[in-house]
């Protein structure tokens, strides 16, 4: 379905995509994580590459193949993801799809033993990578965040757009079976308003978002 022109629409552009969860170690054998298959982010990275962009995909732990033409950098924690994103700049566009864990644990050097009683975990806030890019002197010209919400989807996405200095927030309602599933139902929150898309296959969401990015540049 790729038209000849489509394959060149993003030629010469560098686009940064984050995807997947982050894993935050509790001790050498355990971690806390966000629920994310990485499928939406990988589909977006692939769609952008098919339109000719140079794509850097900073990915948390997932079991997905690298899309054709995409340069993947694998990370585990939010702090590693923040460093990899900073190192990948400059970029014309950034699409932050990763489900980043909001906190990390003060890591125990040794495996916590069950016999020592239930441990209490002390959590420390992770860097907000999208917000860091939003306030950076190297801010990509088009900065796109995602927001997975279970209620008041548009209101939360609008608040995040402002707080993180993003251009668009792609809000998805994850109260159903979106996590790990094939389809996604999204709302694009921009400066001028909200555009709601029908429930679509994640690859079709990716293709349309890539077209919309090309239109905006
Ligand atoms: N994000 C990020 N770094 C973080 C947390 C979130 O880059 N440490 C990005 C996500 O990749 C996403 C957007 O910010 O593009 C919104 O993430 P979300 O978890 O919905 O926002 P939070 O500000 O963490 O708010 P919440 O309390 O709803 O989790
Ligand atoms: Ca969060």
mmCIF file of C-alpha atoms and ligand atoms in Angstrom:
data_model
loop_
_atom_site.group_PDB
_atom_site.id
_atom_site.type_symbol
_atom_site.label_atom_id
_atom_site.label_comp_id
_atom_site.label_asym_id
_atom_site.label_seq_id
_atom_site.Cartn_x
_atom_site.Cartn_y
_atom_site.Cartn_z
ATOM 1 C CA UNK A 1 0.000 0.000 0.000
ATOM 2 C CA UNK A 2 2.990 2.325 0.265
ATOM 3 C CA UNK A 3 2.860 4.773 -2.596
ATOM 4 C CA UNK A 4 6.145 5.811 -4.157
ATOM 5 C CA UNK A 5 5.800 9.312 -2.696
ATOM 6 C CA UNK A 6 4.982 8.001 0.779
ATOM 7 C CA UNK A 7 8.313 6.252 1.005
ATOM 8 C CA UNK A 8 10.102 9.594 0.760
ATOM 9 C CA UNK A 9 7.854 11.872 2.811
ATOM 10 C CA UNK A 10 10.083 11.732 5.898
ATOM 11 C CA UNK A 11 13.431 11.391 4.113
ATOM 12 C CA UNK A 12 16.200 13.321 5.842
ATOM 13 C CA UNK A 13 14.311 13.481 9.178
ATOM 14 C CA UNK A 14 15.593 11.946 12.408
ATOM 15 C CA UNK A 15 12.762 10.687 14.604
ATOM 16 C CA UNK A 16 13.188 9.381 18.135
ATOM 17 C CA UNK A 17 10.655 6.879 19.476
ATOM 18 C CA UNK A 18 10.485 5.394 22.978
ATOM 19 C CA UNK A 19 8.557 2.169 23.524
ATOM 20 C CA UNK A 20 7.897 -0.644 25.945
ATOM 21 C CA UNK A 21 7.945 -0.704 29.717
ATOM 22 C CA UNK A 22 10.842 0.045 31.988
ATOM 23 C CA UNK A 23 11.989 -2.452 34.595
ATOM 24 C CA UNK A 24 13.153 -1.082 37.938
ATOM 25 C CA UNK A 25 15.125 -3.598 40.003
ATOM 26 C CA UNK A 26 14.098 -4.300 43.569
ATOM 27 C CA UNK A 27 17.052 -6.619 44.037
ATOM 28 C CA UNK A 28 19.127 -8.719 41.603
ATOM 29 C CA UNK A 29 16.230 -11.115 40.894
ATOM 30 C CA UNK A 30 13.098 -8.925 41.061
ATOM 31 C CA UNK A 31 11.732 -5.788 39.460
ATOM 32 C CA UNK A 32 8.700 -3.511 39.256
ATOM 33 C CA UNK A 33 7.403 -2.552 35.826
ATOM 34 C CA UNK A 34 4.594 -0.921 33.922
ATOM 35 C CA UNK A 35 2.316 -3.078 31.804
ATOM 36 C CA UNK A 36 3.271 -2.562 28.143
ATOM 37 C CA UNK A 37 3.806 -4.925 25.214
ATOM 38 C CA UNK A 38 5.647 -2.290 23.163
ATOM 39 C CA UNK A 39 3.460 -3.077 20.147
ATOM 40 C CA UNK A 40 2.096 0.440 19.555
ATOM 41 C CA UNK A 41 5.534 2.049 19.816
ATOM 42 C CA UNK A 42 7.182 -0.548 17.556
ATOM 43 C CA UNK A 43 4.396 -0.112 14.983
ATOM 44 C CA UNK A 44 4.978 3.658 15.021
ATOM 45 C CA UNK A 45 8.745 3.257 14.616
ATOM 46 C CA UNK A 46 8.179 0.901 11.660
ATOM 47 C CA UNK A 47 5.640 3.192 9.992
ATOM 48 C CA UNK A 48 7.985 6.198 10.271
ATOM 49 C CA UNK A 49 10.892 4.191 8.814
ATOM 50 C CA UNK A 50 8.724 3.091 5.878
ATOM 51 C CA UNK A 51 8.148 6.769 5.124
ATOM 52 C CA UNK A 52 11.886 7.333 4.876
ATOM 53 C CA UNK A 53 12.732 8.708 8.336
ATOM 54 C CA UNK A 54 15.908 7.732 10.180
ATOM 55 C CA UNK A 55 14.354 6.216 13.309
ATOM 56 C CA UNK A 56 16.041 5.696 16.678
ATOM 57 C CA UNK A 57 13.906 3.427 18.866
ATOM 58 C CA UNK A 58 14.836 3.503 22.556
ATOM 59 C CA UNK A 59 13.136 0.423 23.914
ATOM 60 C CA UNK A 60 12.533 -1.114 27.297
ATOM 61 C CA UNK A 61 12.405 -4.918 27.639
ATOM 62 C CA UNK A 62 9.903 -6.387 25.140
ATOM 63 C CA UNK A 63 9.787 -9.494 22.984
ATOM 64 C CA UNK A 64 9.319 -7.952 19.558
ATOM 65 C CA UNK A 65 11.476 -7.968 16.432
ATOM 66 C CA UNK A 66 13.156 -4.723 15.381
ATOM 67 C CA UNK A 67 11.110 -3.169 12.545
ATOM 68 C CA UNK A 68 12.931 -2.915 9.196
ATOM 69 C CA UNK A 69 15.171 0.120 8.906
ATOM 70 C CA UNK A 70 14.951 1.039 12.606
ATOM 71 C CA UNK A 71 17.966 1.523 14.870
ATOM 72 C CA UNK A 72 17.033 0.052 18.281
ATOM 73 C CA UNK A 73 18.764 0.912 21.537
ATOM 74 C CA UNK A 74 17.782 -1.434 24.351
ATOM 75 C CA UNK A 75 17.480 -0.174 27.919
ATOM 76 C CA UNK A 76 16.060 -1.527 31.132
ATOM 77 C CA UNK A 77 15.368 1.295 33.575
ATOM 78 C CA UNK A 78 13.836 4.770 33.236
ATOM 79 C CA UNK A 79 17.202 6.335 34.092
ATOM 80 C CA UNK A 80 18.866 4.343 31.291
ATOM 81 C CA UNK A 81 16.054 5.385 28.925
ATOM 82 C CA UNK A 82 16.558 9.058 29.849
ATOM 83 C CA UNK A 83 20.296 8.791 29.133
ATOM 84 C CA UNK A 84 19.756 6.988 25.808
ATOM 85 C CA UNK A 85 17.196 9.595 24.713
ATOM 86 C CA UNK A 86 19.542 12.466 25.603
ATOM 87 C CA UNK A 87 22.378 10.769 23.701
ATOM 88 C CA UNK A 88 20.186 10.308 20.589
ATOM 89 C CA UNK A 89 19.462 14.060 20.208
ATOM 90 C CA UNK A 90 19.099 16.093 18.089
ATOM 91 C CA UNK A 91 15.885 14.840 16.535
ATOM 92 C CA UNK A 92 13.280 16.557 14.386
ATOM 93 C CA UNK A 93 10.458 14.688 16.079
ATOM 94 C CA UNK A 94 10.133 12.625 19.263
ATOM 95 C CA UNK A 95 7.263 10.216 19.923
ATOM 96 C CA UNK A 96 7.292 9.068 23.527
ATOM 97 C CA UNK A 97 5.236 5.888 23.623
ATOM 98 C CA UNK A 98 7.079 4.133 26.460
ATOM 99 C CA UNK A 99 5.204 3.226 29.627
ATOM 100 C CA UNK A 100 7.908 4.546 31.932
ATOM 101 C CA UNK A 101 7.805 3.432 35.557
ATOM 102 C CA UNK A 102 7.238 6.510 37.692
ATOM 103 C CA UNK A 103 9.486 5.338 40.510
ATOM 104 C CA UNK A 104 12.567 3.243 41.115
ATOM 105 C CA UNK A 105 13.504 1.305 44.188
ATOM 106 C CA UNK A 106 16.579 1.932 46.277
ATOM 107 C CA UNK A 107 18.248 -1.220 45.013
ATOM 108 C CA UNK A 108 19.249 -3.914 47.450
ATOM 109 C CA UNK A 109 22.725 -5.270 46.807
ATOM 110 C CA UNK A 110 21.754 -8.832 47.677
ATOM 111 C CA UNK A 111 18.675 -10.914 47.066
ATOM 112 C CA UNK A 112 16.044 -10.146 49.683
ATOM 113 C CA UNK A 113 15.245 -13.376 51.549
ATOM 114 C CA UNK A 114 11.663 -14.314 52.304
ATOM 115 C CA UNK A 115 12.674 -15.415 55.768
ATOM 116 C CA UNK A 116 13.683 -11.843 56.654
ATOM 117 C CA UNK A 117 10.006 -10.784 56.649
ATOM 118 C CA UNK A 118 8.079 -8.657 54.136
ATOM 119 C CA UNK A 119 10.370 -5.831 53.014
ATOM 120 C CA UNK A 120 9.179 -2.254 52.728
ATOM 121 C CA UNK A 121 10.284 -0.625 49.501
ATOM 122 C CA UNK A 122 11.473 2.934 49.439
ATOM 123 C CA UNK A 123 10.505 4.484 46.085
ATOM 124 C CA UNK A 124 12.265 7.418 44.419
ATOM 125 C CA UNK A 125 10.699 9.355 41.517
ATOM 126 C CA UNK A 126 12.178 8.697 38.076
ATOM 127 C CA UNK A 127 13.126 11.468 35.649
ATOM 128 C CA UNK A 128 10.224 12.463 33.384
ATOM 129 C CA UNK A 129 11.790 11.954 29.960
ATOM 130 C CA UNK A 130 9.045 13.688 27.972
ATOM 131 C CA UNK A 131 9.093 16.704 30.279
ATOM 132 C CA UNK A 132 12.895 16.785 30.102
ATOM 133 C CA UNK A 133 12.654 16.987 26.281
ATOM 134 C CA UNK A 134 9.872 19.579 26.507
ATOM 135 C CA UNK A 135 12.126 21.894 28.495
ATOM 136 C CA UNK A 136 15.364 21.094 26.686
ATOM 137 C CA UNK A 137 17.253 23.594 24.523
ATOM 138 C CA UNK A 138 17.399 20.625 22.110
ATOM 139 C CA UNK A 139 13.619 20.194 22.157
ATOM 140 C CA UNK A 140 12.495 18.447 18.959
ATOM 141 C CA UNK A 141 10.382 20.723 16.789
ATOM 142 C CA UNK A 142 7.481 18.278 17.105
ATOM 143 C CA UNK A 143 7.152 16.591 20.496
ATOM 144 C CA UNK A 144 4.482 13.929 20.948
ATOM 145 C CA UNK A 145 3.552 12.168 24.176
ATOM 146 C CA UNK A 146 1.158 9.356 24.942
ATOM 147 C CA UNK A 147 -1.204 9.103 27.877
ATOM 148 C CA UNK A 148 -2.733 5.827 28.970
ATOM 149 C CA UNK A 149 -5.760 6.653 31.070
ATOM 150 C CA UNK A 150 -8.641 4.773 32.629
ATOM 151 C CA UNK A 151 -10.881 7.783 33.328
ATOM 152 C CA UNK A 152 -11.247 11.462 32.352
ATOM 153 C CA UNK A 153 -9.049 10.641 29.362
ATOM 154 C CA UNK A 154 -9.183 14.033 27.602
ATOM 155 C CA UNK A 155 -8.834 16.111 30.771
ATOM 156 C CA UNK A 156 -5.743 14.209 31.914
ATOM 157 C CA UNK A 157 -4.196 14.325 28.432
ATOM 158 C CA UNK A 158 -4.783 18.073 28.186
ATOM 159 C CA UNK A 159 -3.145 18.608 31.559
ATOM 160 C CA UNK A 160 -0.141 16.449 30.543
ATOM 161 C CA UNK A 161 0.269 18.332 27.262
ATOM 162 C CA UNK A 162 0.643 21.592 29.175
ATOM 163 C CA UNK A 163 2.744 20.232 32.043
ATOM 164 C CA UNK A 164 5.250 18.505 29.726
ATOM 165 C CA UNK A 165 5.338 21.211 27.050
ATOM 166 C CA UNK A 166 4.391 18.672 24.368
ATOM 167 C CA UNK A 167 2.767 19.551 21.045
ATOM 168 C CA UNK A 168 0.430 16.571 20.888
ATOM 169 C CA UNK A 169 -0.701 14.004 23.401
ATOM 170 C CA UNK A 170 -2.075 10.768 21.995
ATOM 171 C CA UNK A 171 -4.512 9.701 24.679
ATOM 172 C CA UNK A 172 -5.706 6.157 24.871
ATOM 173 C CA UNK A 173 -8.396 4.699 27.024
ATOM 174 C CA UNK A 174 -6.884 1.598 28.602
ATOM 175 C CA UNK A 175 -9.908 0.666 30.692
ATOM 176 C CA UNK A 176 -10.710 -2.127 28.160
ATOM 177 C CA UNK A 177 -8.339 -4.680 26.587
ATOM 178 C CA UNK A 178 -5.863 -2.316 24.924
ATOM 179 C CA UNK A 179 -2.826 -3.389 26.945
ATOM 180 C CA UNK A 180 -1.160 -6.143 24.943
ATOM 181 C CA UNK A 181 -4.037 -6.234 22.426
ATOM 182 C CA UNK A 182 -4.137 -5.594 18.675
ATOM 183 C CA UNK A 183 -6.357 -2.514 18.620
ATOM 184 C CA UNK A 184 -6.270 0.943 20.083
ATOM 185 C CA UNK A 185 -8.763 3.756 20.383
ATOM 186 C CA UNK A 186 -7.033 7.125 20.598
ATOM 187 C CA UNK A 187 -7.693 10.840 20.869
ATOM 188 C CA UNK A 188 -5.119 13.326 19.552
ATOM 189 C CA UNK A 189 -4.975 16.349 21.853
ATOM 190 C CA UNK A 190 -3.313 19.363 20.226
ATOM 191 C CA UNK A 191 -3.152 23.086 20.780
ATOM 192 C CA UNK A 192 -6.290 23.543 18.703
ATOM 193 C CA UNK A 193 -8.475 20.780 20.088
ATOM 194 C CA UNK A 194 -9.169 17.064 20.190
ATOM 195 C CA UNK A 195 -9.436 14.649 17.290
ATOM 196 C CA UNK A 196 -10.962 11.261 18.162
ATOM 197 C CA UNK A 197 -10.144 8.283 15.968
ATOM 198 C CA UNK A 198 -12.198 5.121 15.646
ATOM 199 C CA UNK A 199 -10.921 1.985 17.308
ATOM 200 C CA UNK A 200 -8.202 0.811 14.917
ATOM 201 C CA UNK A 201 -5.562 -1.855 14.602
ATOM 202 C CA UNK A 202 -2.324 -0.601 16.243
ATOM 203 C CA UNK A 203 -0.575 -0.702 12.850
ATOM 204 C CA UNK A 204 -3.272 1.513 11.349
ATOM 205 C CA UNK A 205 -2.962 3.961 14.290
ATOM 206 C CA UNK A 206 0.789 4.006 13.576
ATOM 207 C CA UNK A 207 0.341 4.582 9.847
ATOM 208 C CA UNK A 208 -2.102 7.460 10.371
ATOM 209 C CA UNK A 209 0.054 9.049 13.046
ATOM 210 C CA UNK A 210 3.098 8.874 10.746
ATOM 211 C CA UNK A 211 1.069 10.586 7.968
ATOM 212 C CA UNK A 212 -0.041 13.268 10.396
ATOM 213 C CA UNK A 213 3.574 13.834 11.483
ATOM 214 C CA UNK A 214 4.654 14.230 7.855
ATOM 215 C CA UNK A 215 1.800 16.704 7.290
ATOM 216 C CA UNK A 216 2.916 18.759 10.309
ATOM 217 C CA UNK A 217 6.572 19.107 9.284
HETATM 218 N N1 LIG B 1 6.825 9.788 30.417
HETATM 219 C C1 LIG B 1 8.196 9.932 30.367
HETATM 220 N N2 LIG B 1 8.945 9.735 31.497
HETATM 221 C C2 LIG B 1 8.352 9.405 32.656
HETATM 222 C C3 LIG B 1 6.948 9.253 32.728
HETATM 223 C C4 LIG B 1 6.214 9.445 31.572
HETATM 224 O O1 LIG B 1 8.738 10.223 29.302
HETATM 225 N N3 LIG B 1 9.105 9.234 33.748
HETATM 226 C C5 LIG B 1 6.056 10.029 29.193
HETATM 227 C C6 LIG B 1 5.375 8.793 28.622
HETATM 228 O O2 LIG B 1 6.234 8.116 27.714
HETATM 229 C C7 LIG B 1 4.165 9.408 27.938
HETATM 230 C C8 LIG B 1 3.829 10.610 28.793
HETATM 231 O O3 LIG B 1 5.020 10.935 29.503
HETATM 232 O O4 LIG B 1 4.495 9.883 26.653
HETATM 233 C C9 LIG B 1 2.712 10.439 29.755
HETATM 234 O O5 LIG B 1 3.018 9.379 30.626
HETATM 235 P P1 LIG B 1 2.063 9.128 31.878
HETATM 236 O O6 LIG B 1 2.577 7.989 32.680
HETATM 237 O O7 LIG B 1 0.659 9.045 31.360
HETATM 238 O O8 LIG B 1 2.222 10.519 32.646
HETATM 239 P P2 LIG B 1 2.651 10.862 34.128
HETATM 240 O O9 LIG B 1 3.100 12.275 34.090
HETATM 241 O O10 LIG B 1 3.627 9.872 34.651
HETATM 242 O O11 LIG B 1 1.283 10.815 34.917
HETATM 243 P P3 LIG B 1 0.507 9.616 35.704
HETATM 244 O O12 LIG B 1 0.427 10.072 37.097
HETATM 245 O O13 LIG B 1 -0.856 9.557 35.026
HETATM 246 O O14 LIG B 1 1.286 8.337 35.514
HETATM 247 CA CA1 LIG B 2 3.280 7.610 34.762
#
